[in-house]
Short mmCIF file of C-alpha atoms in Angstrom, two decimals:
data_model
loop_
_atom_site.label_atom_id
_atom_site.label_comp_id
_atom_site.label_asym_id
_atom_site.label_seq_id
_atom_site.Cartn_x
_atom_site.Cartn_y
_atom_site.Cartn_z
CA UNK A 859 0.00 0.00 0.00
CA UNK A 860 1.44 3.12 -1.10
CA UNK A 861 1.44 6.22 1.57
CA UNK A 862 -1.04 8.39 -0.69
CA UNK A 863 -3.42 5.30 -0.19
CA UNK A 864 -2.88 5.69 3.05
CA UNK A 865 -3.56 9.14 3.39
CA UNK A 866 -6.75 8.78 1.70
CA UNK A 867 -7.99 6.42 4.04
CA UNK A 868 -7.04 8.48 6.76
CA UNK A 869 -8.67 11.62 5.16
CA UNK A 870 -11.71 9.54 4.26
CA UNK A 871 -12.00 7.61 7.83
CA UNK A 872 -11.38 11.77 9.79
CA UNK A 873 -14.38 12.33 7.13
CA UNK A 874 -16.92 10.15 8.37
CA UNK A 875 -16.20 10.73 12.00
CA UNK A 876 -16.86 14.20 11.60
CA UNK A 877 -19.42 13.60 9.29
CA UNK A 878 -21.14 11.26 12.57
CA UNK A 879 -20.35 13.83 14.87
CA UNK A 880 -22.43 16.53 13.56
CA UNK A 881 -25.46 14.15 12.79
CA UNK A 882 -25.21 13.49 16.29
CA UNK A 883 -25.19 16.38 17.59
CA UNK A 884 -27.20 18.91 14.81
CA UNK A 885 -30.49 17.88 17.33
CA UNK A 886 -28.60 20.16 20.08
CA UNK A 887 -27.62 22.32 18.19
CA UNK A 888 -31.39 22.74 16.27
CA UNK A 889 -32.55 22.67 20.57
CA UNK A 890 -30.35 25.78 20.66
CA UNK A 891 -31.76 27.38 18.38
CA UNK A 892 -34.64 26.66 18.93
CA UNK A 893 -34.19 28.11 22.39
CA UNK A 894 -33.78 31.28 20.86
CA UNK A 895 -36.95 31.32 19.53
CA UNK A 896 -38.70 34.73 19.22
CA UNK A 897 -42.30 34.66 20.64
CA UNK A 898 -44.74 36.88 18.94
CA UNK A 899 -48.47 37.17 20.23
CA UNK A 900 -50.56 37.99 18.04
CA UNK A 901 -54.30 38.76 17.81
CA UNK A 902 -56.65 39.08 14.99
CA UNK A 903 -60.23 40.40 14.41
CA UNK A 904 -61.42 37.32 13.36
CA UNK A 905 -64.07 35.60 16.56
CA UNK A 906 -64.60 32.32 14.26
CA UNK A 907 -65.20 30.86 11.23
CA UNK A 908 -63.18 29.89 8.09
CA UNK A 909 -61.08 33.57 8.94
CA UNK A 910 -60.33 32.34 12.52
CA UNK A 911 -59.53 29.22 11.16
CA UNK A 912 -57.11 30.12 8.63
CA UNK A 913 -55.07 32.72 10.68
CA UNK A 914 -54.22 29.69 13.81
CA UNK A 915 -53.17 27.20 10.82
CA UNK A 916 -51.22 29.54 9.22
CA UNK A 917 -49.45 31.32 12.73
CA UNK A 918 -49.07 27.59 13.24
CA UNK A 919 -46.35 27.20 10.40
CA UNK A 920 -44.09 29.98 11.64
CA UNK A 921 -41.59 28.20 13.62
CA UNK A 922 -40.83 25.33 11.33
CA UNK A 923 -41.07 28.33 8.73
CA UNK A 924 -38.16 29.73 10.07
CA UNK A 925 -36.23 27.00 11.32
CA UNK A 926 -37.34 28.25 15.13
CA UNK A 927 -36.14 32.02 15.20
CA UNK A 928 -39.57 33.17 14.98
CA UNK A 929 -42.69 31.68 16.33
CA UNK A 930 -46.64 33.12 16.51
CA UNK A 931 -49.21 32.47 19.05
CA UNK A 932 -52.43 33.35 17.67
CA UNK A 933 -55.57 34.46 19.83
CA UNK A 934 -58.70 35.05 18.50
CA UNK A 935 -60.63 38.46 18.84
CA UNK A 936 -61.22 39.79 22.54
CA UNK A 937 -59.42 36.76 23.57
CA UNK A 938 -56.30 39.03 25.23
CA UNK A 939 -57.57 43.02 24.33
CA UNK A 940 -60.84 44.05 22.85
CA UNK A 941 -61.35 44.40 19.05
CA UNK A 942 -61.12 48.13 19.31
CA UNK A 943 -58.50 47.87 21.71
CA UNK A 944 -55.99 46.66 19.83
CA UNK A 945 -54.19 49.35 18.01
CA UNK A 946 -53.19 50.25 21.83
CA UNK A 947 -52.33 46.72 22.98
CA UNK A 948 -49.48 46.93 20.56
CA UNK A 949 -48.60 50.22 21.12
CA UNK A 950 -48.87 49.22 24.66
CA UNK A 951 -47.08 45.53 24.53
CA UNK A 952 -49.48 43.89 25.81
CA UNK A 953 -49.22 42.27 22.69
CA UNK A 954 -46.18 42.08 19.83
CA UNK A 955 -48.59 41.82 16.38
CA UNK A 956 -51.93 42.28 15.28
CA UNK A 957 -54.49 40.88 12.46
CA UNK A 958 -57.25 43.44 12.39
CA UNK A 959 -59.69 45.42 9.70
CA UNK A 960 -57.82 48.31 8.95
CA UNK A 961 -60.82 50.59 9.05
CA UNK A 962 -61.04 49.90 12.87
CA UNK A 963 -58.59 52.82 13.62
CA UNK A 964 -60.89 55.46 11.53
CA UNK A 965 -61.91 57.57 14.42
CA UNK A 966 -58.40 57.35 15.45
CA UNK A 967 -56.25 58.15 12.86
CA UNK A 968 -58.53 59.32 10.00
CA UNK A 969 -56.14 57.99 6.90
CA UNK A 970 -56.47 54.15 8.00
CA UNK A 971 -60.15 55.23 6.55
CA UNK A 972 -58.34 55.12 3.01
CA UNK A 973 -56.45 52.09 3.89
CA UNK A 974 -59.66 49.79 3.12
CA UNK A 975 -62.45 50.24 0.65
CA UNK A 976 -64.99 52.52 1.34
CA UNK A 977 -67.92 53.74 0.08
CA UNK A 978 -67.80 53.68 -4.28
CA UNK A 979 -63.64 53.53 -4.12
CA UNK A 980 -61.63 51.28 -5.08
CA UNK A 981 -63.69 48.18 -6.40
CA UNK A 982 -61.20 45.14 -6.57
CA UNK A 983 -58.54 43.44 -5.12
CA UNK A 984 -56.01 44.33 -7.90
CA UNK A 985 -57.12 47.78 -7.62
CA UNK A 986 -55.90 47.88 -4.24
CA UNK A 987 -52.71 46.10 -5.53
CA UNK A 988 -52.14 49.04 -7.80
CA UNK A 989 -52.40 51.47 -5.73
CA UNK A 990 -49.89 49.64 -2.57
CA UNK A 991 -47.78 48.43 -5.09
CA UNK A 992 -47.46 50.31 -8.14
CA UNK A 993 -48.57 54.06 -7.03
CA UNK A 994 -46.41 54.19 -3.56
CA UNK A 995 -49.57 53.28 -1.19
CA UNK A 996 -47.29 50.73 0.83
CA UNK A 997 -45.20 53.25 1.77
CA UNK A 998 -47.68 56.11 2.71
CA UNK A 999 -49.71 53.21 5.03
CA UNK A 1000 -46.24 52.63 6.71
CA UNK A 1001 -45.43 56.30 7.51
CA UNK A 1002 -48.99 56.49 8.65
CA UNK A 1003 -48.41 53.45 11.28
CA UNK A 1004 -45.04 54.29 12.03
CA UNK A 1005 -46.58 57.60 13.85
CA UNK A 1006 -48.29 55.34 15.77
CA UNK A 1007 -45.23 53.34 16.76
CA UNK A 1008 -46.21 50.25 14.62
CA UNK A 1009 -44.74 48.89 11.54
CA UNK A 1010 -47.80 48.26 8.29
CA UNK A 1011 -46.30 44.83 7.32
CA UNK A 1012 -48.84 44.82 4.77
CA UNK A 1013 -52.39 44.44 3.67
CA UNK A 1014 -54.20 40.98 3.59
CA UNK A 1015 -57.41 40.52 1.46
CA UNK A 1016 -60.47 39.18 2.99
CA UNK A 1017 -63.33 39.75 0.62
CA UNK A 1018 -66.51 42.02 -0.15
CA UNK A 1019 -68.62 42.52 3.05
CA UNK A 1020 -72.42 42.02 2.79
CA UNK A 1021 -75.61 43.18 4.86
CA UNK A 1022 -77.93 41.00 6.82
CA UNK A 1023 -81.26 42.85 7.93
CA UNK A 1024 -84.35 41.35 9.37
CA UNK A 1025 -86.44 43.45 6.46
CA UNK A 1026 -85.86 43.21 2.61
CA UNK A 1027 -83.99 45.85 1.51
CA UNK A 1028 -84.78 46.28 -2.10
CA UNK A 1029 -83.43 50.15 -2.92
CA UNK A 1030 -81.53 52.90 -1.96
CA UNK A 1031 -84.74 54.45 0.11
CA UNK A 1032 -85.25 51.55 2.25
CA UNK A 1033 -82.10 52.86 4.05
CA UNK A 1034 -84.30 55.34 5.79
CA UNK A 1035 -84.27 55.26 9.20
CA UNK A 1036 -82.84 51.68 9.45
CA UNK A 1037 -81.24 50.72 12.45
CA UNK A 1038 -77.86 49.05 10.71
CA UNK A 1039 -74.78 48.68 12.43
CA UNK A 1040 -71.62 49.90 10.22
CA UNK A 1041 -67.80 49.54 11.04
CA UNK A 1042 -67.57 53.60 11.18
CA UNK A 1043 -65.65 55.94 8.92
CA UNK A 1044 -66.58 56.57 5.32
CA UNK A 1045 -68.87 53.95 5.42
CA UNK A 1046 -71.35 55.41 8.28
CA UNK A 1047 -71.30 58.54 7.13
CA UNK A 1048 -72.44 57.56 4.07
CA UNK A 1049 -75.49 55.44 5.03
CA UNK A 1050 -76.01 58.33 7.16
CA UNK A 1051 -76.21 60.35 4.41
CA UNK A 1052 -79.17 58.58 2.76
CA UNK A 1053 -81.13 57.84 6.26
CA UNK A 1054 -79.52 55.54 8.07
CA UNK A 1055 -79.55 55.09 11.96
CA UNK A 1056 -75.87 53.49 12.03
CA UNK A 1057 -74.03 52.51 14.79
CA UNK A 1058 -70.79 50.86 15.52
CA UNK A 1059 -70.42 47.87 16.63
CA UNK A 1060 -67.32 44.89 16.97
CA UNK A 1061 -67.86 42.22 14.42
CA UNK A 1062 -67.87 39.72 17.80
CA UNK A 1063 -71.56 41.92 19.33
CA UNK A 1064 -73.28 41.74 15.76
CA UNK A 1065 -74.66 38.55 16.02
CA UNK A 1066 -76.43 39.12 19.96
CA UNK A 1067 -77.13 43.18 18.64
CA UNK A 1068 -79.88 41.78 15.74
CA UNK A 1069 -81.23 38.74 18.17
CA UNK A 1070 -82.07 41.26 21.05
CA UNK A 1071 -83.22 44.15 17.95
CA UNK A 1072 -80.77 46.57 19.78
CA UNK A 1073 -80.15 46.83 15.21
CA UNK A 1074 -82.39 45.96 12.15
CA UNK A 1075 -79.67 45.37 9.72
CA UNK A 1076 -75.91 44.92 9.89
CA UNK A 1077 -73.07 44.55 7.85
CA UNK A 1078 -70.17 42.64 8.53
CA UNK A 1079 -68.07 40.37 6.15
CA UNK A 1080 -69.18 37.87 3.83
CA UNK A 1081 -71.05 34.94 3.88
CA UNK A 1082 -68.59 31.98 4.88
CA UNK A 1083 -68.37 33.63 8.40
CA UNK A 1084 -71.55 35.17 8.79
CA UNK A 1085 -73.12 32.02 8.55
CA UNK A 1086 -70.89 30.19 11.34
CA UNK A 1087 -71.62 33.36 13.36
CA UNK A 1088 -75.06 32.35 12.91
CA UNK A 1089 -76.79 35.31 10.99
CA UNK A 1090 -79.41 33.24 9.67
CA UNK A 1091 -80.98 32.03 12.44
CA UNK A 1092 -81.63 36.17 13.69
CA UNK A 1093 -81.60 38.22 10.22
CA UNK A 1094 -83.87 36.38 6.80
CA UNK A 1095 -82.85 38.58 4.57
CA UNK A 1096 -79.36 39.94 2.64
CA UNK A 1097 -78.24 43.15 0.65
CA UNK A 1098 -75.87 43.36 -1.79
CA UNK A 1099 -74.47 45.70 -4.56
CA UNK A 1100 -75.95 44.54 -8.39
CA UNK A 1101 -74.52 41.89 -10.20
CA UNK A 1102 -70.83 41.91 -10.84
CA UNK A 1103 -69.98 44.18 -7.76
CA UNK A 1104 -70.89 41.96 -4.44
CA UNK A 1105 -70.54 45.12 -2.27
CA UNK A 1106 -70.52 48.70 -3.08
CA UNK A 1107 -69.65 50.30 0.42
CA UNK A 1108 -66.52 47.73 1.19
CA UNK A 1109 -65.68 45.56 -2.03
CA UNK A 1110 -62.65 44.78 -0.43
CA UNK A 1111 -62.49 44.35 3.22
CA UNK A 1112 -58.72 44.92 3.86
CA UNK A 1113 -56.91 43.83 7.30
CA UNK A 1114 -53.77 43.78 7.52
CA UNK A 1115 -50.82 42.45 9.66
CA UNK A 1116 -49.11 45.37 11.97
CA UNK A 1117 -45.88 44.89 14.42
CA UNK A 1118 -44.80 46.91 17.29
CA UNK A 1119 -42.07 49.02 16.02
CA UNK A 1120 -39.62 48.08 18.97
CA UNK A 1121 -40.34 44.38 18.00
CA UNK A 1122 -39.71 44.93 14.46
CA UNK A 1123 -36.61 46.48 15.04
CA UNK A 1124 -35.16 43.46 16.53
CA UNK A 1125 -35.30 41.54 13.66
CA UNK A 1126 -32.70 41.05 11.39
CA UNK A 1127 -32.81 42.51 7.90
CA UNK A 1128 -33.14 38.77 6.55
CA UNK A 1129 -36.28 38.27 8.69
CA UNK A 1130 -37.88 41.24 8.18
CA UNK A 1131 -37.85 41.27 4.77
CA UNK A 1132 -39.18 36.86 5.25
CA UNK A 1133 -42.12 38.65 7.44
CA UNK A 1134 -42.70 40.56 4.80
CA UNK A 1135 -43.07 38.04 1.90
CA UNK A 1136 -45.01 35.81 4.48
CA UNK A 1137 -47.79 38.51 4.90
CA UNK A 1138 -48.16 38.48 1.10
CA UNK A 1139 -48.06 34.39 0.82
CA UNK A 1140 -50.94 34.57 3.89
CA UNK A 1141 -52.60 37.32 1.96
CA UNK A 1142 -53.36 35.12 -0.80
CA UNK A 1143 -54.16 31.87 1.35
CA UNK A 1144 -56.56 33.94 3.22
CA UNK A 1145 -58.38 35.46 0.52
CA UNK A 1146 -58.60 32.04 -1.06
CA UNK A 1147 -59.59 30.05 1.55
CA UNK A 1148 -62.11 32.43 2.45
CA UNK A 1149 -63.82 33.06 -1.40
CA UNK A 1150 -63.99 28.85 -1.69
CA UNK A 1151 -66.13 28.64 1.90
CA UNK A 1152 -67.90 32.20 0.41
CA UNK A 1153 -69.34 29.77 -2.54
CA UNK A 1154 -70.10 27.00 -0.73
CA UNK A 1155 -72.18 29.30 2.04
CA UNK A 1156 -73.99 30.83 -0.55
CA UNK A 1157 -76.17 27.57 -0.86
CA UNK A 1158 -76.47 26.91 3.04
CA UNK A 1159 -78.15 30.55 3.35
CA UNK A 1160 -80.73 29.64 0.55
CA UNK A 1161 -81.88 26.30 1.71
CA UNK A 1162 -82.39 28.27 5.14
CA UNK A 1163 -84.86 30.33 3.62
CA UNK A 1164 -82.77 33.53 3.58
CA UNK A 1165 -83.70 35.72 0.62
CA UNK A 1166 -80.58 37.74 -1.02
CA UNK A 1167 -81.70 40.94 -2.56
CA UNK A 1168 -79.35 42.99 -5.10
CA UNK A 1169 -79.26 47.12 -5.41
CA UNK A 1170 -80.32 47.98 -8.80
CA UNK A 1171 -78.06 49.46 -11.00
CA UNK A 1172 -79.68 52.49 -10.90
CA UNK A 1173 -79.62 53.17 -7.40
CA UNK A 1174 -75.31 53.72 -8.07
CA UNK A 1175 -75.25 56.75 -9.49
CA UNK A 1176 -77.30 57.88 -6.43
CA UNK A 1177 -74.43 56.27 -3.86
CA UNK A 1178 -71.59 57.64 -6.22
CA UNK A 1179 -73.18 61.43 -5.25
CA UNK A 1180 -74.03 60.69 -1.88
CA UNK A 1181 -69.74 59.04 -1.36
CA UNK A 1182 -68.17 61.96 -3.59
CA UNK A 1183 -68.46 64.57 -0.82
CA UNK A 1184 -67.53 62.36 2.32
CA UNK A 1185 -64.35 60.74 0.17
CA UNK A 1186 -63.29 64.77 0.34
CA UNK A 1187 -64.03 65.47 3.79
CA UNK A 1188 -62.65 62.60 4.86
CA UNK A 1189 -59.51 63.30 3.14
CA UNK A 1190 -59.57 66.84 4.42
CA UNK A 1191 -58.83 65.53 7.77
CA UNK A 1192 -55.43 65.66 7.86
CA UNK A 1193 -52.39 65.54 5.14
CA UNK A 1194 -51.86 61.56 5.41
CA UNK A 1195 -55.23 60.79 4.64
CA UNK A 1196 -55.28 63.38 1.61
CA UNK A 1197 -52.19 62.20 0.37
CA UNK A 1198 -53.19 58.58 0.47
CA UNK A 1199 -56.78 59.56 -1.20
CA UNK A 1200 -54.80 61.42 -4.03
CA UNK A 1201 -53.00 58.20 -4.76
CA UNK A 1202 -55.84 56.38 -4.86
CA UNK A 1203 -58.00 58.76 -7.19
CA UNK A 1204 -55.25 58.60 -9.78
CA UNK A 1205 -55.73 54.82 -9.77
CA UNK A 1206 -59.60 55.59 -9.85
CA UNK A 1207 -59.58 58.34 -12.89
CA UNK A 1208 -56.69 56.07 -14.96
CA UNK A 1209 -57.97 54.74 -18.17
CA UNK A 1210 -56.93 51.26 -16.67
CA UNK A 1211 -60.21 51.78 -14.39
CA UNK A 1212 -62.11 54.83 -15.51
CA UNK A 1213 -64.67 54.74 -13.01
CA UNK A 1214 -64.43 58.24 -11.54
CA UNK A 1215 -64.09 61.50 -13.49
CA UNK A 1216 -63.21 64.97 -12.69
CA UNK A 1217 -66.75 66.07 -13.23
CA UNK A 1218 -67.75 63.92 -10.85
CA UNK A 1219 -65.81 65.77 -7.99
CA UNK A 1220 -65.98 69.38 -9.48
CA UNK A 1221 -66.02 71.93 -7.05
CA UNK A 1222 -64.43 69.60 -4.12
CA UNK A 1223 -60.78 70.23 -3.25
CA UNK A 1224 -57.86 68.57 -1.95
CA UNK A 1225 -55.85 70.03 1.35
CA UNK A 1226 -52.15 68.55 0.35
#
């Protein structure tokens, strides 16, 4: 046997030693890793449902996700803060993350009004896309958050919400003096506007608000999760915008996913910008997950005897006057909201769209 032999043999016999050694011990050093595990809690908006449903599976992936350096534990709504508590339970730390409807923090900070669809706006998911991702909305939502010592991750879709009333509501005038409960913002105001009684309400009070007739009518998300709230058994009858446009107050019922600054911060670079592409993979498998259990509730509210009821076509042109107004107003209310409304009406008035017009708004103006 020559000595190079031999020094191959060596070489290959240190090889699998070391090779051994590590498969031994990677499990201790995965252990320690996984000892470093950062903890986030994290509540969303959702109190059941498909939407409930899909958040805990997916916050249940995180850790294996990311090898153990970051890890979720999800809580329902109210289950740690109340749903209109939370903005301040992050601010706060009482908790690290939260999963809410944007349009919560309305009466709070007036732009998050422009940060999900409101009355005639923006009509469709990729709408919103364009405007976050192509016309600098992600960025104007983060400065907006940042003020508030949060980080906007991003924006997750949900779906178009829809109205359950315990009277058919057929047009525009039988809004009139109908007790409906409304998530506040644009949206009030603009049932308001055409006689309304609105109140706000958390999604999680709806259901026990129409059974004791504290409200006639309410809207609140679509039908997958209305119907496990049980809305059938207290409301026989559902609005909705005319054929082609499910929902012409909140087409697109945006949450999103927000992080305490302080906690963001402590992330590396590599793992905020994995958070970051997460929120958009979730955004998708929520959306998704909740427009399949949308078609298959569809049929469960019609074999209950629950009558749907579309606006005519018609009756739009009478919203688009009564919204034009309160989208200015609104906007008027301070520079973050008007310069996140002026983003979104050059998405609106682009020949991409085409759905708004300068004559529709002339005479309003814009407070940049």
């Amino acid at each position: 046997m020559t000595n190079e032999t031999t020094k191959r043999k060596t070489t290959r016999r240190k090889f699998l030693v070391a090779a051994g050694t590590a498969a031994v011990t990677a499990p201790y050093i995965r252990d320690a890793q996984a000892a470093e595990t950062t903890t986030w809690k994290v509540q969303t908006s959702w109190p059941a449902g498909v939407g409930l449903a899909t958040f805990k599976q997916w916050c249940g992936s995180i850790k294996e996700k990311t090898g153990g350096e970051l890890e979720f534990k999800p809580f329902a709504a109210k289950e740690v803060v109340g749903d209109f508590e939370l903005l301040d339970g992050v601010k706060n730390g009482v908790l690290e993350a939260m999963n809410s409807f944007t349009l919560y923090w309305a009466g709070k900070v007036p732009a998050t009004a422009f940060l999900s669809s409101y009355l005639m706006g923006l009509r469709y998911p990729h709408e919103w896309d364009v405007f976050f991702y192509g016309n600098g909305g992600l960025k104007l939502a983060r400065d907006v958050f940042a003020k508030q010592g949060l980080m906007y991750v991003g924006r997750i879709h949900h779906g178009p919400n829809i109205i359950h009333s315990k009277k058919p509501i057929r047009s525009i005038d039988d809004f009139k003096d109908l007790k409906l409960r409304v998530p506040g913002g644009m949206i009030a105001e603009g049932f308001a506007a055409i006689g309304a009684k609105t109140t706000l309400l958390p999604g999680g009070e709806v259901f026990s608000a129409l059974e004791k007739g504290t409200i006639e009518a309410a809207d609140y998300t679509g039908p997958a999760v209305n119907w496990d709230l049980g809305f059938q058994q207290v409301a026989k009858y559902i609005w909705m915008g005319p054929p082609g446009l499910e929902s012409i107050y909140q087409p697109v019922d945006l949450m999103d996913f927000c992080v305490g600054l302080n906690h963001w911060n402590k992330l590396s670079p590599k793992m905020q910008l994995w958070v970051e592409n997460e929120i958009e993979a979730y955004s998708a498998l929520h959306h998704g997950a909740i427009q399949k259990a949308d078609m298959v509730a569809w049929g469960k509210f019609e074999k209950a005897g629950v009558q749907i009821n579309r606006l005519p076509a018609e009756d739009l042109e009478e919203f688009q006057k009564v919204a034009v107004p309160i989208w200015f107003k609104w906007a008027n209310k301070d520079k973050d909201a008007a310069r996140i409304f002026k983003a979104q009406l050059e998405v609106m008035e682009s020949p991409s769209f085409g759905y708004v017009t300068p004559e529709m708004y002339r005479g309003q103006k814009l407070d940049l």
